[in-house]
XYZ file of C-alpha atoms in Angstrom:
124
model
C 0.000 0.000 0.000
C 1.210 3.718 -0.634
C 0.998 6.236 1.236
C 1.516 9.946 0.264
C 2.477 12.809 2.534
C 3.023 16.162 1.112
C 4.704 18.944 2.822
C 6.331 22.854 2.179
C 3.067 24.848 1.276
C 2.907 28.053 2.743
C 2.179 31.831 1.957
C 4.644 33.333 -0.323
C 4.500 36.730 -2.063
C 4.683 36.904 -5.964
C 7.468 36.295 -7.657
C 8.903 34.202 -4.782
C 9.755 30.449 -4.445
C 8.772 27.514 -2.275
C 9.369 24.001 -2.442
C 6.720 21.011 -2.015
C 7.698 17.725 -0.977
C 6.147 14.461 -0.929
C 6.797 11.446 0.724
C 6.185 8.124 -0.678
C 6.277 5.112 1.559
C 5.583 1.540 -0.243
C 6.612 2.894 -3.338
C 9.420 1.021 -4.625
C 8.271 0.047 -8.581
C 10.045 1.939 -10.989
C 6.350 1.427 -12.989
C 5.377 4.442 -11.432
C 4.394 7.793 -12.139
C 4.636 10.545 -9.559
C 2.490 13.694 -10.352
C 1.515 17.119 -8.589
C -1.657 18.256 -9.245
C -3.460 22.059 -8.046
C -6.957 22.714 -7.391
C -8.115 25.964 -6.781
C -11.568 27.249 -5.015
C -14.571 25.996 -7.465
C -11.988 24.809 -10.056
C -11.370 21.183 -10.962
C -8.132 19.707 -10.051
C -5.202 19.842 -12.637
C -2.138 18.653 -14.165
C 0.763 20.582 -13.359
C 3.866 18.085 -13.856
C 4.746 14.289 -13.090
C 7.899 12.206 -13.116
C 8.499 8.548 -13.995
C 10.056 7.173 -11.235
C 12.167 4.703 -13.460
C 14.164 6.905 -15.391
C 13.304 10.327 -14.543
C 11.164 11.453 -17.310
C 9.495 14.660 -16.737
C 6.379 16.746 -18.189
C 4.943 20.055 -17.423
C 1.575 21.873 -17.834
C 2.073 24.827 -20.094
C 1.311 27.074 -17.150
C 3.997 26.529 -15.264
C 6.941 25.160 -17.544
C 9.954 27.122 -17.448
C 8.946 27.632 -13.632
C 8.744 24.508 -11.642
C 10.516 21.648 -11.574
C 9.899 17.776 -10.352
C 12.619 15.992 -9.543
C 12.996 12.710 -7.143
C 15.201 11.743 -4.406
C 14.580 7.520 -5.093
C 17.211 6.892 -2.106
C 14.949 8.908 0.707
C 11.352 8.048 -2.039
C 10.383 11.735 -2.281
C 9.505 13.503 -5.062
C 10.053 17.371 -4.905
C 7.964 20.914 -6.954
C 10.037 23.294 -6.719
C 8.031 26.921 -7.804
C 10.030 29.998 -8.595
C 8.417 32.786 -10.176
C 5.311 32.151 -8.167
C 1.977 34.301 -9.360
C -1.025 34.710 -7.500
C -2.701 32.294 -9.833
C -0.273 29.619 -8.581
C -2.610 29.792 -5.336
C -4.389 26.097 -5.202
C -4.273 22.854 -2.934
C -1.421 20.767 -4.073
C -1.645 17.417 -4.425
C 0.946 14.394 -4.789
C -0.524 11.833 -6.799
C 0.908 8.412 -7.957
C -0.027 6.063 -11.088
C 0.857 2.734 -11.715
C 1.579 1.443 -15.090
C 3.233 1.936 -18.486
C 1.707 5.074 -19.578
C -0.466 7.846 -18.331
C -2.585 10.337 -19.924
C -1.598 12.886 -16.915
C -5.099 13.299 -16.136
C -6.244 13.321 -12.724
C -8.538 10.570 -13.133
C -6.059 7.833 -13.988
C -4.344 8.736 -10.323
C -4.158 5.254 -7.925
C -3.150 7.415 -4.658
C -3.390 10.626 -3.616
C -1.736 12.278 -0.709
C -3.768 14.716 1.874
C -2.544 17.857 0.091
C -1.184 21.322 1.146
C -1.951 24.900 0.789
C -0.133 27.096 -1.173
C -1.204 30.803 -1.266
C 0.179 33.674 -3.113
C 0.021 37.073 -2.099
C 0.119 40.313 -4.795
């Protein structure tokens, strides 16, 4: 079973950085995917970027490319967002997600665990 424990939210004014962190115990297939994913008040939750854990392969939502970065630590099985450049519209719940399997379409939906989530807000 795996469980998912995110941590680093906080309030941060625009154009600063934070770092998320999430903490996968019983993880130890490198068939997994490791996503973060944002929802917003009275917005759906969505994509922002994901990380094979075999290999390292990244993707990005087009919102945030360029600003944040996923990376993984397999030795301590965390995976990392780090934000620079943070705007106010970066303010959401974020969520660590993991998918088992070859592929994934990145969609929400397709998510096998999801951790409890934590807030980051972004002041003007």
């Amino acid at each position: 079973q795996v469980q998912l424990v995110e941590s680093g939210g906080g309030l941060v004014q625009a154009g600063g950085s934070l770092t998320l962190s999430c903490a996968a115990s019983g993880l130890t297939n490198s068939r997994y995917f490791m996503g973060w994913f944002r929802q917003a008040p009275g917005k759906e939750r969505e994509f922002v970027a994901a990380i094979k854990w075999g290999g390292g392969s990244t993707w990005y939502a087009d919102s945030v490319k360029g600003r944040f970065t996923i990376s993984r630590d397999i030795g301590k099985n965390t995976v990392y967002l780090q934000m620079r450049s943070l705007k106010p519209e970066d303010t959401a719940v974020y969520y660590c997600g993991g998918h088992y399997g070859s592929t994934w379409s990145l969609g929400p939906g397709e998510v096998d665990y999801w951790g409890q989530g934590t807030q980051v807000t972004v002041s003007s």
